[in-house]
mmCIF file of C-alpha atoms and ligand atoms in Angstrom:
data_model
loop_
_atom_site.group_PDB
_atom_site.id
_atom_site.type_symbol
_atom_site.label_atom_id
_atom_site.label_comp_id
_atom_site.label_asym_id
_atom_site.label_seq_id
_atom_site.Cartn_x
_atom_site.Cartn_y
_atom_site.Cartn_z
ATOM 1 C CA UNK A 1 18.942 45.198 -0.872
ATOM 2 C CA UNK A 2 15.319 42.249 -1.092
ATOM 3 C CA UNK A 3 11.965 43.892 -1.465
ATOM 4 C CA UNK A 4 9.286 43.487 0.773
ATOM 5 C CA UNK A 5 6.213 42.041 -1.235
ATOM 6 C CA UNK A 6 2.314 41.445 0.211
ATOM 7 C CA UNK A 7 1.576 37.721 0.728
ATOM 8 C CA UNK A 8 -0.672 35.406 2.761
ATOM 9 C CA UNK A 9 0.934 33.191 5.329
ATOM 10 C CA UNK A 10 0.431 30.110 8.220
ATOM 11 C CA UNK A 11 2.748 31.059 10.367
ATOM 12 C CA UNK A 12 2.631 27.509 12.127
ATOM 13 C CA UNK A 13 0.416 24.744 11.391
ATOM 14 C CA UNK A 14 -2.707 25.534 13.363
ATOM 15 C CA UNK A 15 -3.030 29.456 12.693
ATOM 16 C CA UNK A 16 -5.094 30.104 9.704
ATOM 17 C CA UNK A 17 -3.415 31.901 6.828
ATOM 18 C CA UNK A 18 -3.566 36.049 7.392
ATOM 19 C CA UNK A 19 -1.440 38.685 5.760
ATOM 20 C CA UNK A 20 1.925 38.911 5.675
ATOM 21 C CA UNK A 21 4.887 40.063 3.947
ATOM 22 C CA UNK A 22 7.958 38.612 2.694
ATOM 23 C CA UNK A 23 10.962 39.506 0.750
ATOM 24 C CA UNK A 24 11.229 38.996 -2.898
ATOM 25 C CA UNK A 25 15.324 38.999 -4.423
ATOM 26 C CA UNK A 26 15.952 41.867 -7.197
ATOM 27 C CA UNK A 27 16.079 40.221 -10.489
ATOM 28 C CA UNK A 28 19.569 39.074 -10.689
ATOM 29 C CA UNK A 29 20.672 38.308 -14.496
ATOM 30 C CA UNK A 30 18.829 35.409 -15.586
ATOM 31 C CA UNK A 31 16.000 36.272 -13.259
ATOM 32 C CA UNK A 32 12.439 37.461 -14.894
ATOM 33 C CA UNK A 33 10.147 39.270 -12.146
ATOM 34 C CA UNK A 34 6.421 38.751 -12.306
ATOM 35 C CA UNK A 35 2.987 40.142 -10.739
ATOM 36 C CA UNK A 36 0.924 37.723 -10.070
ATOM 37 C CA UNK A 37 -2.291 37.809 -11.679
ATOM 38 C CA UNK A 38 -3.900 34.298 -10.693
ATOM 39 C CA UNK A 39 -2.650 31.603 -8.412
ATOM 40 C CA UNK A 40 -4.561 28.050 -8.087
ATOM 41 C CA UNK A 41 -5.023 26.310 -4.936
ATOM 42 C CA UNK A 42 -3.693 22.950 -4.919
ATOM 43 C CA UNK A 43 -4.647 20.091 -1.623
ATOM 44 C CA UNK A 44 -0.372 20.311 -1.980
ATOM 45 C CA UNK A 45 -0.742 23.954 -0.253
ATOM 46 C CA UNK A 46 -3.139 22.867 2.230
ATOM 47 C CA UNK A 47 -1.148 19.699 3.666
ATOM 48 C CA UNK A 48 1.542 22.316 3.928
ATOM 49 C CA UNK A 49 0.076 24.967 5.094
ATOM 50 C CA UNK A 50 -1.370 22.500 7.925
ATOM 51 C CA UNK A 51 2.045 21.041 8.543
ATOM 52 C CA UNK A 52 0.534 17.213 7.510
ATOM 53 C CA UNK A 53 3.395 16.415 5.355
ATOM 54 C CA UNK A 54 7.482 16.174 7.387
ATOM 55 C CA UNK A 55 9.895 18.732 6.667
ATOM 56 C CA UNK A 56 7.316 22.098 6.595
ATOM 57 C CA UNK A 57 9.554 25.069 8.032
ATOM 58 C CA UNK A 58 7.009 27.744 8.450
ATOM 59 C CA UNK A 59 6.215 30.281 7.825
ATOM 60 C CA UNK A 60 4.930 28.664 4.602
ATOM 61 C CA UNK A 61 3.063 30.994 1.400
ATOM 62 C CA UNK A 62 1.793 28.206 -0.402
ATOM 63 C CA UNK A 63 0.660 28.746 -4.050
ATOM 64 C CA UNK A 64 2.365 26.569 -7.395
ATOM 65 C CA UNK A 65 -0.288 27.379 -9.937
ATOM 66 C CA UNK A 66 1.238 30.930 -10.573
ATOM 67 C CA UNK A 67 -0.021 32.853 -14.150
ATOM 68 C CA UNK A 68 1.317 36.488 -14.247
ATOM 69 C CA UNK A 69 2.714 39.219 -16.222
ATOM 70 C CA UNK A 70 6.391 40.103 -16.892
ATOM 71 C CA UNK A 71 7.551 42.841 -15.203
ATOM 72 C CA UNK A 72 10.856 43.061 -14.815
ATOM 73 C CA UNK A 73 14.032 41.195 -16.416
ATOM 74 C CA UNK A 74 17.506 40.746 -15.850
ATOM 75 C CA UNK A 75 20.201 41.667 -18.695
ATOM 76 C CA UNK A 76 20.349 38.408 -20.011
ATOM 77 C CA UNK A 77 16.932 37.534 -20.251
ATOM 78 C CA UNK A 78 16.426 35.907 -23.695
ATOM 79 C CA UNK A 79 12.897 34.614 -23.860
ATOM 80 C CA UNK A 80 10.942 37.111 -21.973
ATOM 81 C CA UNK A 81 10.176 41.415 -21.718
ATOM 82 C CA UNK A 82 8.307 43.248 -19.823
ATOM 83 C CA UNK A 83 4.508 42.824 -20.556
ATOM 84 C CA UNK A 84 4.553 39.172 -21.550
ATOM 85 C CA UNK A 85 1.936 36.932 -19.695
ATOM 86 C CA UNK A 86 4.321 33.716 -17.426
ATOM 87 C CA UNK A 87 3.890 31.137 -15.333
ATOM 88 C CA UNK A 88 5.118 29.416 -12.555
ATOM 89 C CA UNK A 89 4.718 25.848 -11.327
ATOM 90 C CA UNK A 90 5.986 23.749 -8.660
ATOM 91 C CA UNK A 91 9.725 24.300 -9.023
ATOM 92 C CA UNK A 92 12.060 27.286 -9.433
ATOM 93 C CA UNK A 93 15.363 25.814 -9.964
ATOM 94 C CA UNK A 94 17.341 22.337 -9.562
ATOM 95 C CA UNK A 95 21.322 21.833 -10.091
ATOM 96 C CA UNK A 96 20.342 21.508 -13.755
ATOM 97 C CA UNK A 97 23.860 19.525 -14.347
ATOM 98 C CA UNK A 98 22.926 15.991 -13.531
ATOM 99 C CA UNK A 99 21.916 12.817 -15.220
ATOM 100 C CA UNK A 100 18.245 13.484 -14.221
ATOM 101 C CA UNK A 101 18.100 17.626 -14.806
ATOM 102 C CA UNK A 102 19.675 16.957 -18.295
ATOM 103 C CA UNK A 103 16.745 14.016 -19.231
ATOM 104 C CA UNK A 104 14.478 16.960 -18.230
ATOM 105 C CA UNK A 105 13.693 15.614 -15.008
ATOM 106 C CA UNK A 106 14.251 18.101 -13.015
ATOM 107 C CA UNK A 107 11.560 17.174 -10.330
ATOM 108 C CA UNK A 108 13.975 14.077 -9.611
ATOM 109 C CA UNK A 109 17.618 16.143 -9.549
ATOM 110 C CA UNK A 110 20.157 14.383 -7.249
ATOM 111 C CA UNK A 111 20.760 17.671 -5.057
ATOM 112 C CA UNK A 112 17.078 18.082 -5.223
ATOM 113 C CA UNK A 113 14.703 19.722 -6.937
ATOM 114 C CA UNK A 114 13.697 23.680 -5.077
ATOM 115 C CA UNK A 115 10.259 23.629 -4.973
ATOM 116 C CA UNK A 116 8.446 27.114 -5.334
ATOM 117 C CA UNK A 117 7.730 26.902 -1.594
ATOM 118 C CA UNK A 118 8.997 25.156 1.453
ATOM 119 C CA UNK A 119 12.424 24.974 0.044
ATOM 120 C CA UNK A 120 15.484 26.572 1.088
ATOM 121 C CA UNK A 121 16.156 29.400 -0.872
ATOM 122 C CA UNK A 122 19.351 29.460 -2.248
ATOM 123 C CA UNK A 123 19.342 33.500 -2.775
ATOM 124 C CA UNK A 124 18.306 34.974 0.171
ATOM 125 C CA UNK A 125 20.292 33.071 3.155
ATOM 126 C CA UNK A 126 18.285 31.284 6.039
ATOM 127 C CA UNK A 127 15.347 31.932 4.643
ATOM 128 C CA UNK A 128 12.936 29.455 2.895
ATOM 129 C CA UNK A 129 10.998 30.092 -0.689
ATOM 130 C CA UNK A 130 7.799 31.400 -0.918
ATOM 131 C CA UNK A 131 5.412 30.472 -3.320
ATOM 132 C CA UNK A 132 2.368 32.182 -5.409
ATOM 133 C CA UNK A 133 -0.231 33.436 -2.392
ATOM 134 C CA UNK A 134 1.724 36.785 -3.011
ATOM 135 C CA UNK A 135 1.689 39.984 -5.475
ATOM 136 C CA UNK A 136 5.348 39.023 -7.537
ATOM 137 C CA UNK A 137 7.785 36.108 -7.524
ATOM 138 C CA UNK A 138 11.302 36.382 -9.024
ATOM 139 C CA UNK A 139 12.351 33.112 -10.926
ATOM 140 C CA UNK A 140 15.216 32.192 -12.966
ATOM 141 C CA UNK A 141 14.044 32.371 -16.421
ATOM 142 C CA UNK A 142 14.822 28.546 -16.992
ATOM 143 C CA UNK A 143 11.953 27.587 -14.863
ATOM 144 C CA UNK A 144 9.974 30.584 -16.375
ATOM 145 C CA UNK A 145 6.719 28.685 -19.173
ATOM 146 C CA UNK A 146 5.280 30.492 -21.724
ATOM 147 C CA UNK A 147 1.554 30.763 -21.438
ATOM 148 C CA UNK A 148 0.454 30.116 -25.035
ATOM 149 C CA UNK A 149 -1.973 32.417 -26.355
ATOM 150 C CA UNK A 150 -5.461 31.731 -26.142
ATOM 151 C CA UNK A 151 -5.570 29.857 -23.231
ATOM 152 C CA UNK A 152 -8.044 31.691 -20.257
ATOM 153 C CA UNK A 153 -5.187 32.820 -17.738
ATOM 154 C CA UNK A 154 -7.418 32.389 -14.605
ATOM 155 C CA UNK A 155 -8.121 28.729 -16.228
ATOM 156 C CA UNK A 156 -4.790 28.246 -17.324
ATOM 157 C CA UNK A 157 -3.102 28.503 -13.706
ATOM 158 C CA UNK A 158 -4.226 25.160 -12.643
ATOM 159 C CA UNK A 159 -2.187 23.146 -15.609
ATOM 160 C CA UNK A 160 1.194 24.314 -13.509
ATOM 161 C CA UNK A 161 0.496 21.217 -11.314
ATOM 162 C CA UNK A 162 -3.165 19.703 -11.817
ATOM 163 C CA UNK A 163 -2.346 19.478 -15.060
ATOM 164 C CA UNK A 164 1.782 18.661 -15.397
ATOM 165 C CA UNK A 165 1.007 15.495 -12.618
ATOM 166 C CA UNK A 166 -2.209 14.093 -14.782
ATOM 167 C CA UNK A 167 -0.683 15.062 -18.395
ATOM 168 C CA UNK A 168 3.254 13.088 -17.464
ATOM 169 C CA UNK A 169 1.899 9.725 -16.125
ATOM 170 C CA UNK A 170 -0.633 9.405 -18.367
ATOM 171 C CA UNK A 171 2.110 10.207 -21.372
ATOM 172 C CA UNK A 172 4.831 8.448 -19.260
ATOM 173 C CA UNK A 173 2.631 5.287 -19.394
ATOM 174 C CA UNK A 174 1.520 5.882 -22.748
ATOM 175 C CA UNK A 175 -2.471 5.789 -22.908
ATOM 176 C CA UNK A 176 -1.962 7.921 -26.174
ATOM 177 C CA UNK A 177 -0.945 4.542 -28.076
ATOM 178 C CA UNK A 178 -3.839 2.332 -28.608
ATOM 179 C CA UNK A 179 -3.570 -1.433 -27.543
ATOM 180 C CA UNK A 180 -1.816 -4.164 -29.917
ATOM 181 C CA UNK A 181 -5.245 -5.188 -31.247
ATOM 182 C CA UNK A 182 -5.753 -0.872 -32.598
ATOM 183 C CA UNK A 183 -8.727 -0.438 -29.637
ATOM 184 C CA UNK A 184 -8.258 2.335 -27.478
ATOM 185 C CA UNK A 185 -6.437 2.176 -24.123
ATOM 186 C CA UNK A 186 -9.088 2.112 -20.886
ATOM 187 C CA UNK A 187 -7.970 4.246 -18.678
ATOM 188 C CA UNK A 188 -9.443 4.864 -15.226
ATOM 189 C CA UNK A 189 -9.085 8.161 -13.120
ATOM 190 C CA UNK A 190 -9.863 7.948 -9.326
ATOM 191 C CA UNK A 191 -10.810 11.157 -7.850
ATOM 192 C CA UNK A 192 -13.050 13.907 -9.182
ATOM 193 C CA UNK A 193 -10.751 17.188 -7.882
ATOM 194 C CA UNK A 194 -8.393 19.359 -8.876
ATOM 195 C CA UNK A 195 -6.086 17.078 -10.102
ATOM 196 C CA UNK A 196 -8.660 14.040 -11.438
ATOM 197 C CA UNK A 197 -10.745 16.676 -13.609
ATOM 198 C CA UNK A 198 -7.873 17.395 -15.517
ATOM 199 C CA UNK A 199 -6.566 13.517 -15.720
ATOM 200 C CA UNK A 200 -10.475 12.956 -17.274
ATOM 201 C CA UNK A 201 -9.950 15.925 -19.400
ATOM 202 C CA UNK A 202 -6.460 14.707 -20.662
ATOM 203 C CA UNK A 203 -7.517 10.971 -20.953
ATOM 204 C CA UNK A 204 -10.504 12.203 -23.147
ATOM 205 C CA UNK A 205 -7.726 14.098 -25.224
ATOM 206 C CA UNK A 206 -5.549 11.117 -25.766
ATOM 207 C CA UNK A 207 -8.467 8.957 -27.191
ATOM 208 C CA UNK A 208 -8.881 6.836 -24.220
ATOM 209 C CA UNK A 209 -12.105 4.509 -23.007
ATOM 210 C CA UNK A 210 -12.180 7.027 -19.384
ATOM 211 C CA UNK A 211 -13.406 5.676 -16.517
ATOM 212 C CA UNK A 212 -14.185 7.917 -13.783
ATOM 213 C CA UNK A 213 -14.142 6.730 -9.932
ATOM 214 C CA UNK A 214 -15.753 9.122 -7.660
ATOM 215 C CA UNK A 215 -17.069 8.669 -4.262
ATOM 216 C CA UNK A 216 -19.337 11.949 -4.878
ATOM 217 C CA UNK A 217 -22.572 10.241 -6.655
ATOM 218 C CA UNK A 218 -23.342 14.576 -7.019
ATOM 219 C CA UNK A 219 -20.069 14.710 -10.114
ATOM 220 C CA UNK A 220 -21.691 11.767 -12.113
ATOM 221 C CA UNK A 221 -22.991 14.851 -14.098
ATOM 222 C CA UNK A 222 -19.985 16.905 -14.514
ATOM 223 C CA UNK A 223 -17.458 13.328 -14.731
ATOM 224 C CA UNK A 224 -19.397 12.964 -17.994
ATOM 225 C CA UNK A 225 -19.551 16.359 -19.164
ATOM 226 C CA UNK A 226 -15.881 16.633 -18.663
ATOM 227 C CA UNK A 227 -15.523 13.756 -21.064
ATOM 228 C CA UNK A 228 -15.591 10.386 -19.218
ATOM 229 C CA UNK A 229 -17.290 7.838 -20.547
ATOM 230 C CA UNK A 230 -18.973 6.270 -17.639
ATOM 231 C CA UNK A 231 -18.609 6.994 -14.182
ATOM 232 C CA UNK A 232 -18.432 4.060 -11.585
ATOM 233 C CA UNK A 233 -19.168 5.139 -7.485
ATOM 234 C CA UNK A 234 -16.343 3.830 -6.200
ATOM 235 C CA UNK A 235 -18.426 3.001 -3.129
ATOM 236 C CA UNK A 236 -20.290 0.706 -4.977
ATOM 237 C CA UNK A 237 -19.113 -2.949 -4.684
ATOM 238 C CA UNK A 238 -21.539 -4.352 -7.596
ATOM 239 C CA UNK A 239 -20.207 -1.669 -10.091
ATOM 240 C CA UNK A 240 -16.671 -2.048 -9.603
ATOM 241 C CA UNK A 241 -16.772 -5.585 -10.097
ATOM 242 C CA UNK A 242 -18.531 -5.127 -13.290
ATOM 243 C CA UNK A 243 -14.795 -3.652 -14.489
ATOM 244 C CA UNK A 244 -12.517 -6.542 -12.613
ATOM 245 C CA UNK A 245 -9.395 -7.120 -14.896
ATOM 246 C CA UNK A 246 -10.108 -4.063 -17.338
ATOM 247 C CA UNK A 247 -8.105 -1.125 -16.988
ATOM 248 C CA UNK A 248 -4.528 -0.649 -18.716
ATOM 249 C CA UNK A 249 -4.238 1.677 -16.525
ATOM 250 C CA UNK A 250 -5.544 4.176 -13.239
ATOM 251 C CA UNK A 251 -4.272 7.012 -12.567
ATOM 252 C CA UNK A 252 -5.237 7.889 -8.076
ATOM 253 C CA UNK A 253 -5.489 11.447 -7.300
ATOM 254 C CA UNK A 254 -7.188 10.608 -4.041
ATOM 255 C CA UNK A 255 -5.922 13.061 -1.380
ATOM 256 C CA UNK A 256 -7.116 10.557 1.495
ATOM 257 C CA UNK A 257 -5.680 7.386 2.577
ATOM 258 C CA UNK A 258 -7.863 4.376 1.508
ATOM 259 C CA UNK A 259 -7.903 0.803 0.531
ATOM 260 C CA UNK A 260 -5.784 0.497 -2.900
ATOM 261 C CA UNK A 261 -6.983 -3.472 -3.130
ATOM 262 C CA UNK A 262 -9.982 -2.120 -4.674
ATOM 263 C CA UNK A 263 -8.531 -0.592 -7.712
ATOM 264 C CA UNK A 264 -5.855 -2.894 -7.955
ATOM 265 C CA UNK A 265 -8.434 -5.607 -8.643
ATOM 266 C CA UNK A 266 -9.955 -3.995 -11.900
ATOM 267 C CA UNK A 267 -6.201 -3.882 -13.462
ATOM 268 C CA UNK A 268 -5.986 -5.984 -16.427
ATOM 269 C CA UNK A 269 -2.234 -7.914 -16.498
ATOM 270 C CA UNK A 270 0.330 -5.894 -17.061
ATOM 271 C CA UNK A 271 -1.717 -3.144 -15.778
ATOM 272 C CA UNK A 272 -0.231 -0.039 -13.749
ATOM 273 C CA UNK A 273 -2.004 1.802 -10.636
ATOM 274 C CA UNK A 274 -0.263 5.342 -10.624
ATOM 275 C CA UNK A 275 -0.247 7.123 -7.173
ATOM 276 C CA UNK A 276 -0.153 10.695 -7.551
ATOM 277 C CA UNK A 277 -2.775 11.813 -4.320
ATOM 278 C CA UNK A 278 -0.215 12.225 -1.204
ATOM 279 C CA UNK A 279 -2.175 11.875 1.537
ATOM 280 C CA UNK A 280 -1.184 12.859 5.404
ATOM 281 C CA UNK A 281 -1.800 9.282 6.761
ATOM 282 C CA UNK A 282 -0.377 6.336 4.137
ATOM 283 C CA UNK A 283 -3.065 3.569 2.362
ATOM 284 C CA UNK A 284 -2.877 0.249 3.966
ATOM 285 C CA UNK A 285 -0.569 -2.407 2.285
ATOM 286 C CA UNK A 286 -2.294 -3.729 -0.691
ATOM 287 C CA UNK A 287 -2.522 -7.116 -1.122
ATOM 288 C CA UNK A 288 0.556 -8.870 -2.694
ATOM 289 C CA UNK A 289 -1.673 -11.651 -4.391
ATOM 290 C CA UNK A 290 -3.512 -8.474 -6.035
ATOM 291 C CA UNK A 291 -0.140 -8.069 -7.723
ATOM 292 C CA UNK A 292 1.037 -11.103 -8.363
ATOM 293 C CA UNK A 293 -2.141 -12.669 -10.343
ATOM 294 C CA UNK A 294 -1.601 -10.033 -13.704
ATOM 295 C CA UNK A 295 1.797 -8.681 -12.957
ATOM 296 C CA UNK A 296 0.377 -5.770 -12.173
ATOM 297 C CA UNK A 297 2.176 -2.541 -10.788
ATOM 298 C CA UNK A 298 1.536 -0.010 -8.194
ATOM 299 C CA UNK A 299 3.664 3.112 -9.360
ATOM 300 C CA UNK A 300 3.874 6.827 -8.460
ATOM 301 C CA UNK A 301 4.782 10.094 -10.264
ATOM 302 C CA UNK A 302 5.574 13.534 -8.991
ATOM 303 C CA UNK A 303 4.763 16.700 -11.282
ATOM 304 C CA UNK A 304 6.457 16.804 -14.688
ATOM 305 C CA UNK A 305 9.868 18.228 -15.649
ATOM 306 C CA UNK A 306 9.922 21.979 -17.238
ATOM 307 C CA UNK A 307 9.960 20.991 -20.674
ATOM 308 C CA UNK A 308 7.036 18.568 -20.487
ATOM 309 C CA UNK A 309 4.926 21.193 -18.424
ATOM 310 C CA UNK A 310 6.127 23.262 -21.845
ATOM 311 C CA UNK A 311 4.792 20.646 -23.585
ATOM 312 C CA UNK A 312 1.393 20.426 -22.164
ATOM 313 C CA UNK A 313 0.692 24.149 -21.925
ATOM 314 C CA UNK A 314 0.905 24.136 -25.717
ATOM 315 C CA UNK A 315 -0.831 20.964 -25.835
ATOM 316 C CA UNK A 316 -3.875 22.674 -23.840
ATOM 317 C CA UNK A 317 -3.767 25.641 -25.867
ATOM 318 C CA UNK A 318 -4.107 23.590 -29.218
ATOM 319 C CA UNK A 319 -6.726 21.196 -27.969
ATOM 320 C CA UNK A 320 -8.838 23.860 -26.306
ATOM 321 C CA UNK A 321 -8.292 23.063 -21.917
ATOM 322 C CA UNK A 322 -8.228 24.544 -19.196
ATOM 323 C CA UNK A 323 -9.315 24.085 -15.207
ATOM 324 C CA UNK A 324 -12.649 24.580 -14.515
ATOM 325 C CA UNK A 325 -11.986 27.025 -12.042
ATOM 326 C CA UNK A 326 -14.049 28.744 -8.888
ATOM 327 C CA UNK A 327 -12.453 32.172 -8.626
ATOM 328 C CA UNK A 328 -12.016 33.094 -4.854
ATOM 329 C CA UNK A 329 -10.705 36.395 -2.841
ATOM 330 C CA UNK A 330 -7.238 35.844 -1.274
ATOM 331 C CA UNK A 331 -9.146 36.445 1.951
ATOM 332 C CA UNK A 332 -11.674 33.238 1.312
ATOM 333 C CA UNK A 333 -8.854 30.862 1.358
ATOM 334 C CA UNK A 334 -9.346 29.470 4.520
ATOM 335 C CA UNK A 335 -12.901 28.806 4.089
ATOM 336 C CA UNK A 336 -11.966 27.279 0.891
ATOM 337 C CA UNK A 337 -9.231 25.026 2.177
ATOM 338 C CA UNK A 338 -12.558 23.362 4.412
ATOM 339 C CA UNK A 339 -14.453 23.430 1.529
ATOM 340 C CA UNK A 340 -11.616 21.074 -0.604
ATOM 341 C CA UNK A 341 -11.562 19.091 2.498
ATOM 342 C CA UNK A 342 -15.443 18.111 1.790
ATOM 343 C CA UNK A 343 -14.587 17.646 -1.757
ATOM 344 C CA UNK A 344 -16.698 20.601 -1.915
ATOM 345 C CA UNK A 345 -15.230 22.461 -4.797
ATOM 346 C CA UNK A 346 -15.755 22.573 -9.008
ATOM 347 C CA UNK A 347 -13.028 21.631 -9.583
ATOM 348 C CA UNK A 348 -10.213 24.286 -8.815
ATOM 349 C CA UNK A 349 -10.133 27.481 -6.671
ATOM 350 C CA UNK A 350 -7.664 29.845 -8.388
ATOM 351 C CA UNK A 351 -7.059 33.153 -6.696
ATOM 352 C CA UNK A 352 -7.761 36.234 -7.737
ATOM 353 C CA UNK A 353 -4.547 38.444 -6.822
ATOM 354 C CA UNK A 354 -5.755 41.642 -7.291
ATOM 355 C CA UNK A 355 -7.790 41.155 -4.360
ATOM 356 C CA UNK A 356 -4.370 41.169 -1.957
HETATM 357 P P1 NAP B 1 -8.761 17.982 -4.575
HETATM 358 O O1 NAP B 1 -9.240 18.719 -5.308
HETATM 359 O O2 NAP B 1 -8.980 18.228 -2.894
HETATM 360 O O3 NAP B 1 -9.334 16.435 -5.269
HETATM 361 C C1 NAP B 1 -9.155 15.209 -4.418
HETATM 362 C C2 NAP B 1 -10.597 14.371 -4.621
HETATM 363 O O4 NAP B 1 -10.281 13.524 -3.927
HETATM 364 C C3 NAP B 1 -11.460 14.768 -4.231
HETATM 365 O O5 NAP B 1 -12.273 15.842 -4.925
HETATM 366 C C4 NAP B 1 -12.608 13.646 -3.338
HETATM 367 O O6 NAP B 1 -12.555 12.947 -4.972
HETATM 368 C C5 NAP B 1 -11.574 12.851 -4.030
HETATM 369 N N1 NAP B 1 -11.245 11.885 -2.311
HETATM 370 C C6 NAP B 1 -11.250 12.761 -1.023
HETATM 371 N N2 NAP B 1 -10.988 12.418 0.420
HETATM 372 C C7 NAP B 1 -11.596 11.126 -0.191
HETATM 373 C C8 NAP B 1 -11.919 10.083 0.558
HETATM 374 N N3 NAP B 1 -11.328 10.642 2.149
HETATM 375 N N4 NAP B 1 -11.544 9.056 0.235
HETATM 376 C C9 NAP B 1 -12.189 9.175 -1.380
HETATM 377 N N5 NAP B 1 -11.818 9.996 -1.999
HETATM 378 C C10 NAP B 1 -11.616 11.245 -2.016
HETATM 379 O O7 NAP B 1 -6.670 17.529 -4.332
HETATM 380 P P2 NAP B 1 -6.111 17.526 -5.312
HETATM 381 O O8 NAP B 1 -5.512 19.018 -5.393
HETATM 382 O O9 NAP B 1 -6.861 17.276 -6.511
HETATM 383 O O10 NAP B 1 -4.614 16.973 -4.993
HETATM 384 C C11 NAP B 1 -4.867 15.508 -5.037
HETATM 385 C C12 NAP B 1 -3.918 15.017 -4.121
HETATM 386 O O11 NAP B 1 -2.854 14.710 -5.041
HETATM 387 C C13 NAP B 1 -2.996 15.724 -2.935
HETATM 388 O O12 NAP B 1 -3.021 14.619 -1.783
HETATM 389 C C14 NAP B 1 -2.215 16.461 -3.342
HETATM 390 O O13 NAP B 1 -1.448 16.640 -2.255
HETATM 391 C C15 NAP B 1 -1.458 15.530 -4.330
HETATM 392 N N6 NAP B 1 -0.803 16.276 -5.683
HETATM 393 C C16 NAP B 1 0.296 15.350 -6.387
HETATM 394 C C17 NAP B 1 1.079 15.880 -6.771
HETATM 395 C C18 NAP B 1 2.242 15.169 -7.153
HETATM 396 O O14 NAP B 1 3.435 15.365 -7.913
HETATM 397 N N7 NAP B 1 1.983 13.578 -6.984
HETATM 398 C C19 NAP B 1 0.735 16.759 -7.053
HETATM 399 C C20 NAP B 1 -0.365 17.862 -6.820
HETATM 400 C C21 NAP B 1 -0.911 17.341 -5.655
HETATM 401 P P3 NAP B 1 -14.352 12.217 -5.107
HETATM 402 O O15 NAP B 1 -15.874 13.504 -4.523
HETATM 403 O O16 NAP B 1 -14.249 12.429 -6.608
HETATM 404 O O17 NAP B 1 -14.454 10.875 -4.518
HETATM 405 ZN ZN1 ZN B 2 0.143 21.195 -6.176
#
């Protein structure tokens, strides 16, 4: 018998989030039931709750930056026991047998990854998966992450999406390896929000020459404190021009449609700009010439696999890296969304789930 669980849900694209009751399955043999303590607020939660992306089924319970305490485990669970700290990110299952899953790229599962919210729930017929704005969640052990000791739990929550989404492309494009001449790679991070501030911290930790691009002059000091060697106001053409043709890699986290050419022109020969921001409206098409003169690449990246997410959490524990957070009560979630839209968040809201 599924259990009724308190949550916060959007009933439609235009209704604010409000208290609701959802069903959670009883833990099966390989399941872990987690009481949720902290849940980060990702811009993807807002895009989904407001129906900005195609394919949203309401009601929606957002939240995929989940940290909590294990309360119950199934008979075959070996890695977790009641009382353990555990985390859940953007996925709760995948086929686990296709070539992509076998490579640890469950986010690209050929049958489609089952995301933490707004995916078809294979356990509760006719239901969608519901995310972390809730009292508890039941997840197969294979998709539960360990939170290493020493990490602040609320500060660790955003690592489950903002962390892995920035860590994974920075590693994939090998920014942690020096250039051929031994000098550090020059890496740009575009946008200082939830993802961007983690990108700055990781680029710094990987030893890169790190440049932050922001539209907000008020974030210059924070950008440097968080690890940027230099902060560029992206609306200032002369500041941008000073970096023309010089970047090995740029990670673009902006949540709104904008002109990509301004950044493509800053890439060195063979440089890549990777998009992780997923705006409601498409970017204007980039100029072909910006790409062919310089053999530059425009790429994208989606979160990261389960093993890599664990690797990232362990790396964060080793280096003392967590997100900069502003704790909120669940009742303030709609105000938090409005502030996120204005870029007024330093640098991730994290819901204290005790307030639910
Ligand atoms: P966020 O905290 O709201 O940060 C976005 C930042 O983008 C803002 O702080 C702002 O930085 C900049 N920005 C916003 N509007 C802008 C505009 N009109 N022009 C220029 N810059 C603007 O959002 P987030 O949670 O980091 O998420 C960012 C995006 O990544 C969202 O679209 C989200 O859905 C997506 N996402 C993708 C993945 C993936 O796997 N690919 C995973 C998670 C999230 P400045 O003030 O510094 O300019
Ligand atoms: Zn997210």
